[in-house]
């Protein structure tokens, strides 16, 4: 009887200790313990440009190494990936250019299917650019100014012959098809009457767009087309944004006849992420960079022929003082150890 009683007490103690251990493990996300999160995969949106890929990798590295989740990426264009966020098929969107998808974004926020988590950066610009040497020349390169009065989009009408494409017709290089900004640019060309002199050309990808600009710039040739910040291109080349009328809702809704609206580029999450990974949402709430900080990572990619994953790890090492403020100390220690 004594032996049986001793066995029963021992068994009860073992059960109690095990139960306590399981209870602690259930809240492991808050402590940074990755054990209970490995079965959950959080999906990022890749809408087709380099800066969103860089931020996906920066955030993904922190989430995988610090919080213990697996991550994946769903590629596509803006409409497809944002709808995936709305539907809950995608969990995290690191660069929602809210001004470009104003109505869809606001509808999703109002309905509660998407939650804004932070402003990633808001010091960005976009529009039609030309190399500055076209306007001011470049004495070091022996380039004379060929369009000294080119200041606005309307002024392009004075210089169509400078921008002839392979077809012989003047060309404005737009955005890749499928990007939300593509329809805006196409309409702008018509609104300003530029379609009478210029063809609106679609490069097949961001790489094709960048190659078009870089090739012209390196050769000191004229070029006009769509670009934006942050990008490594704007960090490397001296480009001038052609002016348009100051933004107003009336002009924007009447053929986009003004400059692009100020564009908060936000991080966002599908509404179910709060239940799935609340500590990750808390991390995303603190995620904030800038165009210049993003440019650093993009320029590293270009100079070193590196992918977004390698650039993200380099960036995290360079800016430890910044990102460690986004997460608890225990999470930061795990990420630093992994790096």
CSV table of C-alpha atoms in Angstrom, one decimal:
chain,number,residue,atom,x,y,z
A,1,UNK,CA,0.0,0.0,0.0
A,2,UNK,CA,2.8,2.4,0.9
A,3,UNK,CA,4.6,1.7,-2.4
A,4,UNK,CA,1.3,2.3,-4.3
A,5,UNK,CA,0.7,5.5,-2.5
A,6,UNK,CA,4.3,6.7,-3.2
A,7,UNK,CA,3.8,5.8,-6.9
A,8,UNK,CA,0.5,7.7,-7.1
A,9,UNK,CA,2.0,10.9,-5.5
A,10,UNK,CA,5.0,10.8,-7.9
A,11,UNK,CA,2.8,10.4,-10.9
A,12,UNK,CA,0.6,13.3,-9.8
A,13,UNK,CA,3.7,15.5,-9.3
A,14,UNK,CA,5.0,14.6,-12.8
A,15,UNK,CA,1.6,15.4,-14.3
A,16,UNK,CA,1.5,18.8,-12.5
A,17,UNK,CA,5.0,19.8,-13.7
A,18,UNK,CA,4.2,18.8,-17.3
A,19,UNK,CA,1.0,20.7,-17.3
A,20,UNK,CA,2.8,23.8,-16.0
A,21,UNK,CA,5.4,23.4,-18.8
A,22,UNK,CA,2.7,23.2,-21.5
A,23,UNK,CA,0.9,26.2,-20.1
A,24,UNK,CA,4.1,28.3,-20.4
A,25,UNK,CA,4.7,27.0,-23.9
A,26,UNK,CA,1.2,28.1,-25.0
A,27,UNK,CA,2.2,31.8,-24.5
A,28,UNK,CA,5.6,31.4,-26.1
A,29,UNK,CA,5.0,34.1,-28.8
A,30,UNK,CA,5.2,36.8,-26.1
A,31,UNK,CA,8.4,35.5,-24.6
A,32,UNK,CA,10.1,35.1,-28.0
A,33,UNK,CA,10.2,31.3,-27.6
A,34,UNK,CA,9.7,30.0,-31.2
A,35,UNK,CA,8.5,26.5,-30.2
A,36,UNK,CA,4.8,26.8,-30.6
A,37,UNK,CA,4.8,29.0,-33.7
A,38,UNK,CA,6.7,26.8,-36.1
A,39,UNK,CA,3.5,25.3,-37.4
A,40,UNK,CA,2.1,28.7,-38.5
A,41,UNK,CA,3.1,30.3,-41.8
A,42,UNK,CA,2.6,34.0,-42.3
A,43,UNK,CA,2.3,35.1,-45.9
A,44,UNK,CA,3.7,38.3,-47.4
A,45,UNK,CA,2.6,40.1,-50.6
A,46,UNK,CA,5.1,40.7,-53.4
A,47,UNK,CA,3.4,43.2,-55.6
A,48,UNK,CA,6.3,43.3,-58.1
A,49,UNK,CA,8.9,45.9,-57.1
A,50,UNK,CA,12.3,45.7,-55.3
A,51,UNK,CA,11.5,47.9,-52.2
A,52,UNK,CA,8.6,45.7,-51.1
A,53,UNK,CA,10.8,42.6,-51.6
A,54,UNK,CA,13.4,44.2,-49.4
A,55,UNK,CA,10.9,45.1,-46.6
A,56,UNK,CA,9.4,41.6,-46.9
A,57,UNK,CA,12.8,40.1,-46.1
A,58,UNK,CA,13.6,42.6,-43.3
A,59,UNK,CA,10.3,41.9,-41.6
A,60,UNK,CA,10.4,38.2,-42.5
A,61,UNK,CA,13.8,37.7,-41.0
A,62,UNK,CA,12.7,39.3,-37.7
A,63,UNK,CA,9.4,37.2,-37.7
A,64,UNK,CA,11.2,33.9,-38.5
A,65,UNK,CA,14.2,34.3,-36.2
A,66,UNK,CA,12.7,36.3,-33.5
A,67,UNK,CA,9.1,35.0,-33.2
A,68,UNK,CA,9.6,31.5,-34.7
A,69,UNK,CA,7.0,31.7,-37.5
A,70,UNK,CA,7.6,30.3,-41.0
A,71,UNK,CA,7.0,32.9,-43.8
A,72,UNK,CA,6.0,32.7,-47.4
A,73,UNK,CA,5.5,35.1,-50.3
A,74,UNK,CA,2.7,35.4,-52.8
A,75,UNK,CA,3.8,37.2,-56.0
A,76,UNK,CA,1.5,39.2,-58.2
A,77,UNK,CA,0.5,42.8,-59.1
A,78,UNK,CA,-1.1,45.4,-56.9
A,79,UNK,CA,-4.8,44.6,-57.5
A,80,UNK,CA,-4.3,40.8,-57.1
A,81,UNK,CA,-2.1,40.9,-54.0
A,82,UNK,CA,-4.2,43.6,-52.2
A,83,UNK,CA,-7.3,41.6,-52.8
A,84,UNK,CA,-5.5,38.6,-51.3
A,85,UNK,CA,-4.9,40.7,-48.2
A,86,UNK,CA,-8.6,41.7,-48.1
A,87,UNK,CA,-9.6,38.0,-48.5
A,88,UNK,CA,-7.2,36.8,-45.8
A,89,UNK,CA,-5.1,34.7,-48.3
A,90,UNK,CA,-2.2,37.1,-47.6
A,91,UNK,CA,-1.3,38.1,-44.0
A,92,UNK,CA,1.1,41.0,-44.4
A,93,UNK,CA,1.6,43.9,-46.9
A,94,UNK,CA,4.8,45.8,-46.3
A,95,UNK,CA,4.2,48.6,-48.8
A,96,UNK,CA,0.6,49.7,-49.5
A,97,UNK,CA,0.9,52.8,-51.6
A,98,UNK,CA,-2.4,54.2,-50.3
A,99,UNK,CA,-2.6,57.1,-52.8
A,100,UNK,CA,-2.5,54.8,-55.7
A,101,UNK,CA,-5.3,52.6,-54.5
A,102,UNK,CA,-7.1,55.2,-52.5
A,103,UNK,CA,-10.7,53.9,-53.0
A,104,UNK,CA,-9.9,50.2,-52.5
A,105,UNK,CA,-7.7,50.8,-49.5
A,106,UNK,CA,-10.2,53.0,-47.8
A,107,UNK,CA,-13.0,50.6,-48.4
A,108,UNK,CA,-11.0,47.7,-46.9
A,109,UNK,CA,-10.1,49.8,-43.9
A,110,UNK,CA,-13.7,50.9,-43.4
A,111,UNK,CA,-15.0,47.4,-43.7
A,112,UNK,CA,-12.4,46.1,-41.3
A,113,UNK,CA,-10.9,43.4,-43.6
A,114,UNK,CA,-7.5,45.2,-43.5
A,115,UNK,CA,-5.8,46.9,-40.6
A,116,UNK,CA,-3.2,49.6,-41.1
A,117,UNK,CA,-0.3,48.7,-38.8
A,118,UNK,CA,2.2,51.6,-39.4
A,119,UNK,CA,3.5,54.2,-41.8
A,120,UNK,CA,6.6,52.5,-43.4
A,121,UNK,CA,7.6,55.8,-45.0
A,122,UNK,CA,5.9,58.9,-46.3
A,123,UNK,CA,8.8,60.9,-47.8
A,124,UNK,CA,8.4,59.4,-51.3
A,125,UNK,CA,7.8,60.9,-54.7
A,126,UNK,CA,6.6,59.6,-58.0
A,127,UNK,CA,5.8,60.8,-61.5
A,128,UNK,CA,7.5,61.5,-64.8
A,129,UNK,CA,11.3,62.1,-64.6
A,130,UNK,CA,14.0,63.2,-67.0
A,131,UNK,CA,17.8,63.1,-66.5
A,132,UNK,CA,18.8,66.5,-65.0
A,133,UNK,CA,21.6,66.8,-67.6
A,134,UNK,CA,18.9,67.3,-70.2
A,135,UNK,CA,18.0,70.6,-68.5
A,136,UNK,CA,21.3,71.7,-66.9
A,137,UNK,CA,23.9,69.8,-68.9
A,138,UNK,CA,26.8,67.9,-67.3
A,139,UNK,CA,30.2,69.6,-67.8
A,140,UNK,CA,32.2,66.7,-66.5
A,141,UNK,CA,30.6,64.3,-69.0
A,142,UNK,CA,30.7,66.9,-71.8
A,143,UNK,CA,26.9,67.0,-72.1
A,144,UNK,CA,25.2,70.2,-73.2
A,145,UNK,CA,21.6,71.0,-72.0
A,146,UNK,CA,19.2,70.0,-74.8
A,147,UNK,CA,16.0,71.1,-73.1
A,148,UNK,CA,16.8,74.0,-70.8
A,149,UNK,CA,13.1,75.0,-70.6
A,150,UNK,CA,11.8,71.6,-69.7
A,151,UNK,CA,10.2,72.0,-66.2
A,152,UNK,CA,6.7,70.6,-66.4
A,153,UNK,CA,4.9,67.7,-68.0
A,154,UNK,CA,3.2,70.1,-70.3
A,155,UNK,CA,6.6,71.3,-71.5
A,156,UNK,CA,7.3,67.9,-73.1
A,157,UNK,CA,5.2,69.1,-76.0
A,158,UNK,CA,8.1,71.5,-76.9
A,159,UNK,CA,10.6,68.6,-77.2
A,160,UNK,CA,9.0,65.5,-78.7
A,161,UNK,CA,11.8,64.9,-81.2
A,162,UNK,CA,14.3,64.4,-78.3
A,163,UNK,CA,12.5,61.3,-77.1
A,164,UNK,CA,12.1,59.1,-80.2
A,165,UNK,CA,11.9,55.4,-79.6
A,166,UNK,CA,12.9,52.5,-81.8
A,167,UNK,CA,9.6,53.0,-83.8
A,168,UNK,CA,10.6,56.5,-84.6
A,169,UNK,CA,7.8,58.0,-82.6
A,170,UNK,CA,8.5,59.9,-79.4
A,171,UNK,CA,8.1,57.7,-76.4
A,172,UNK,CA,7.1,58.1,-72.7
A,173,UNK,CA,8.1,55.1,-70.7
A,174,UNK,CA,5.4,54.1,-68.3
A,175,UNK,CA,5.0,51.5,-65.7
A,176,UNK,CA,4.8,47.7,-66.2
A,177,UNK,CA,1.3,46.5,-67.0
A,178,UNK,CA,-0.6,45.3,-63.9
A,179,UNK,CA,0.7,48.0,-61.6
A,180,UNK,CA,-2.1,50.2,-60.3
A,181,UNK,CA,-0.2,53.3,-61.4
A,182,UNK,CA,-0.3,52.2,-65.0
A,183,UNK,CA,-3.9,53.2,-65.6
A,184,UNK,CA,-3.2,56.6,-63.9
A,185,UNK,CA,-0.2,57.3,-66.1
A,186,UNK,CA,-2.0,56.2,-69.3
A,187,UNK,CA,-4.9,58.6,-68.5
A,188,UNK,CA,-2.5,61.4,-67.6
A,189,UNK,CA,-0.9,61.2,-71.0
A,190,UNK,CA,-4.3,61.6,-72.6
A,191,UNK,CA,-5.4,64.3,-70.2
A,192,UNK,CA,-2.4,66.4,-71.1
A,193,UNK,CA,-2.8,65.8,-74.8
A,194,UNK,CA,0.6,64.1,-75.0
A,195,UNK,CA,-0.9,61.1,-76.8
A,196,UNK,CA,-1.0,63.2,-80.0
A,197,UNK,CA,2.8,63.4,-80.1
A,198,UNK,CA,4.0,60.5,-77.9
A,199,UNK,CA,3.3,56.8,-77.5
A,200,UNK,CA,2.9,55.5,-74.0
A,201,UNK,CA,5.2,52.5,-73.7
A,202,UNK,CA,4.8,49.6,-71.2
A,203,UNK,CA,8.1,48.0,-70.1
A,204,UNK,CA,7.5,44.4,-69.3
A,205,UNK,CA,8.8,44.6,-65.7
A,206,UNK,CA,10.5,46.8,-63.2
A,207,UNK,CA,13.8,45.4,-64.4
A,208,UNK,CA,13.0,46.4,-68.0
A,209,UNK,CA,11.9,49.9,-66.8
A,210,UNK,CA,15.2,50.3,-64.8
A,211,UNK,CA,17.3,49.0,-67.7
A,212,UNK,CA,15.6,51.5,-70.1
A,213,UNK,CA,16.5,54.5,-67.8
A,214,UNK,CA,20.0,53.2,-66.8
A,215,UNK,CA,21.0,52.6,-70.4
A,216,UNK,CA,19.9,56.1,-71.5
A,217,UNK,CA,21.6,57.7,-68.5
A,218,UNK,CA,24.9,56.0,-68.9
A,219,UNK,CA,25.0,57.0,-72.5
A,220,UNK,CA,24.0,60.6,-71.7
A,221,UNK,CA,20.9,60.3,-73.9
A,222,UNK,CA,17.4,61.9,-73.4
A,223,UNK,CA,14.8,59.8,-71.5
A,224,UNK,CA,11.4,60.5,-70.0
A,225,UNK,CA,9.4,58.1,-68.0
A,226,UNK,CA,7.8,57.0,-64.8
A,227,UNK,CA,9.9,56.4,-61.6
A,228,UNK,CA,9.6,56.9,-57.9
A,229,UNK,CA,11.4,57.0,-54.6
A,230,UNK,CA,12.7,55.1,-52.8
A,231,UNK,CA,14.8,53.2,-55.4
A,232,UNK,CA,18.5,52.7,-55.9
A,233,UNK,CA,18.1,54.5,-59.2
A,234,UNK,CA,17.3,57.8,-57.5
A,235,UNK,CA,20.1,57.2,-55.1
A,236,UNK,CA,22.6,56.8,-58.0
A,237,UNK,CA,21.3,59.0,-60.8
A,238,UNK,CA,20.5,62.8,-60.8
A,239,UNK,CA,17.0,62.9,-62.1
A,240,UNK,CA,14.4,65.7,-62.2
A,241,UNK,CA,10.7,65.2,-61.5
A,242,UNK,CA,8.6,67.1,-64.0
A,243,UNK,CA,6.2,69.4,-62.3
A,244,UNK,CA,2.4,69.3,-62.5
A,245,UNK,CA,-0.4,71.4,-60.9
A,246,UNK,CA,-0.6,71.0,-57.1
A,247,UNK,CA,-2.8,68.1,-56.1
A,248,UNK,CA,-6.6,68.6,-55.7
A,249,UNK,CA,-9.3,66.1,-55.5
A,250,UNK,CA,-11.2,67.8,-58.3
A,251,UNK,CA,-8.3,67.7,-60.7
A,252,UNK,CA,-7.3,64.2,-59.7
A,253,UNK,CA,-10.8,62.9,-60.3
A,254,UNK,CA,-10.9,64.7,-63.6
A,255,UNK,CA,-8.3,62.7,-65.6
A,256,UNK,CA,-5.5,62.8,-63.0
A,257,UNK,CA,-4.7,66.4,-64.1
A,258,UNK,CA,-2.3,67.2,-61.3
A,259,UNK,CA,0.6,65.8,-59.3
A,260,UNK,CA,0.3,62.5,-57.5
A,261,UNK,CA,-1.3,62.8,-54.0
A,262,UNK,CA,0.9,62.6,-51.0
A,263,UNK,CA,1.4,58.9,-50.6
A,264,UNK,CA,1.6,57.3,-47.2
A,265,UNK,CA,3.2,54.0,-47.8
A,266,UNK,CA,1.9,51.8,-45.0
A,267,UNK,CA,2.3,48.4,-43.6
A,268,UNK,CA,-1.0,46.5,-43.3
A,269,UNK,CA,-2.3,43.2,-42.1
A,270,UNK,CA,-5.4,41.1,-42.8
A,271,UNK,CA,-7.9,41.3,-40.0
A,272,UNK,CA,-7.3,37.7,-38.8
A,273,UNK,CA,-3.6,38.3,-38.1
A,274,UNK,CA,-4.4,39.8,-34.7
A,275,UNK,CA,-5.8,36.5,-33.6
A,276,UNK,CA,-3.2,34.4,-35.4
A,277,UNK,CA,-0.1,36.3,-34.3
A,278,UNK,CA,-0.8,39.2,-32.0
A,279,UNK,CA,2.9,39.8,-31.1
A,280,UNK,CA,3.7,40.1,-34.8
A,281,UNK,CA,1.0,42.7,-35.2
A,282,UNK,CA,2.6,44.6,-32.3
A,283,UNK,CA,5.9,44.4,-34.1
A,284,UNK,CA,4.4,45.7,-37.3
A,285,UNK,CA,2.8,48.6,-35.4
A,286,UNK,CA,6.4,49.8,-34.7
A,287,UNK,CA,7.8,49.2,-38.1
A,288,UNK,CA,9.0,52.6,-39.6
A,289,UNK,CA,11.8,53.4,-42.1
A,290,UNK,CA,12.2,56.2,-44.7
A,291,UNK,CA,13.0,56.6,-48.3
A,292,UNK,CA,16.7,57.1,-47.7
A,293,UNK,CA,16.9,54.1,-45.4
A,294,UNK,CA,15.1,52.0,-48.0
A,295,UNK,CA,17.4,53.4,-50.8
A,296,UNK,CA,20.4,52.1,-48.8
A,297,UNK,CA,19.2,48.5,-49.1
A,298,UNK,CA,18.3,48.9,-52.7
A,299,UNK,CA,21.6,50.4,-53.6
A,300,UNK,CA,23.3,47.5,-51.8
A,301,UNK,CA,21.4,45.1,-54.0
A,302,UNK,CA,22.4,46.9,-57.2
A,303,UNK,CA,26.1,47.4,-56.3
A,304,UNK,CA,26.6,43.9,-55.1
A,305,UNK,CA,24.3,42.1,-57.5
A,306,UNK,CA,22.5,40.8,-54.4
A,307,UNK,CA,19.0,39.5,-53.8
A,308,UNK,CA,16.6,41.0,-51.3
A,309,UNK,CA,17.4,38.4,-48.6
A,310,UNK,CA,21.1,39.2,-48.6
A,311,UNK,CA,20.4,42.9,-48.6
A,312,UNK,CA,17.9,42.6,-45.7
A,313,UNK,CA,20.5,40.9,-43.5
A,314,UNK,CA,23.1,43.5,-44.4
A,315,UNK,CA,20.5,46.2,-43.6
A,316,UNK,CA,19.6,44.7,-40.3
A,317,UNK,CA,23.3,44.6,-39.3
A,318,UNK,CA,23.7,48.3,-40.4
A,319,UNK,CA,20.6,49.5,-38.5
A,320,UNK,CA,20.6,47.5,-35.3
A,321,UNK,CA,19.9,50.7,-33.3
A,322,UNK,CA,16.7,51.2,-35.3
A,323,UNK,CA,15.0,47.8,-35.6
A,324,UNK,CA,15.8,46.6,-32.1
A,325,UNK,CA,13.4,49.3,-30.9
A,326,UNK,CA,10.6,47.6,-32.8
A,327,UNK,CA,10.7,44.4,-30.8
A,328,UNK,CA,11.1,43.1,-27.2
A,329,UNK,CA,14.7,42.5,-26.0
A,330,UNK,CA,14.3,38.8,-26.1
A,331,UNK,CA,13.2,38.8,-29.7
A,332,UNK,CA,16.1,41.2,-30.7
A,333,UNK,CA,18.6,38.9,-29.1
A,334,UNK,CA,17.4,35.9,-31.2
A,335,UNK,CA,17.5,37.9,-34.4
A,336,UNK,CA,21.0,39.3,-33.7
A,337,UNK,CA,22.3,35.8,-32.9
A,338,UNK,CA,20.8,34.5,-36.2
A,339,UNK,CA,22.5,37.3,-38.1
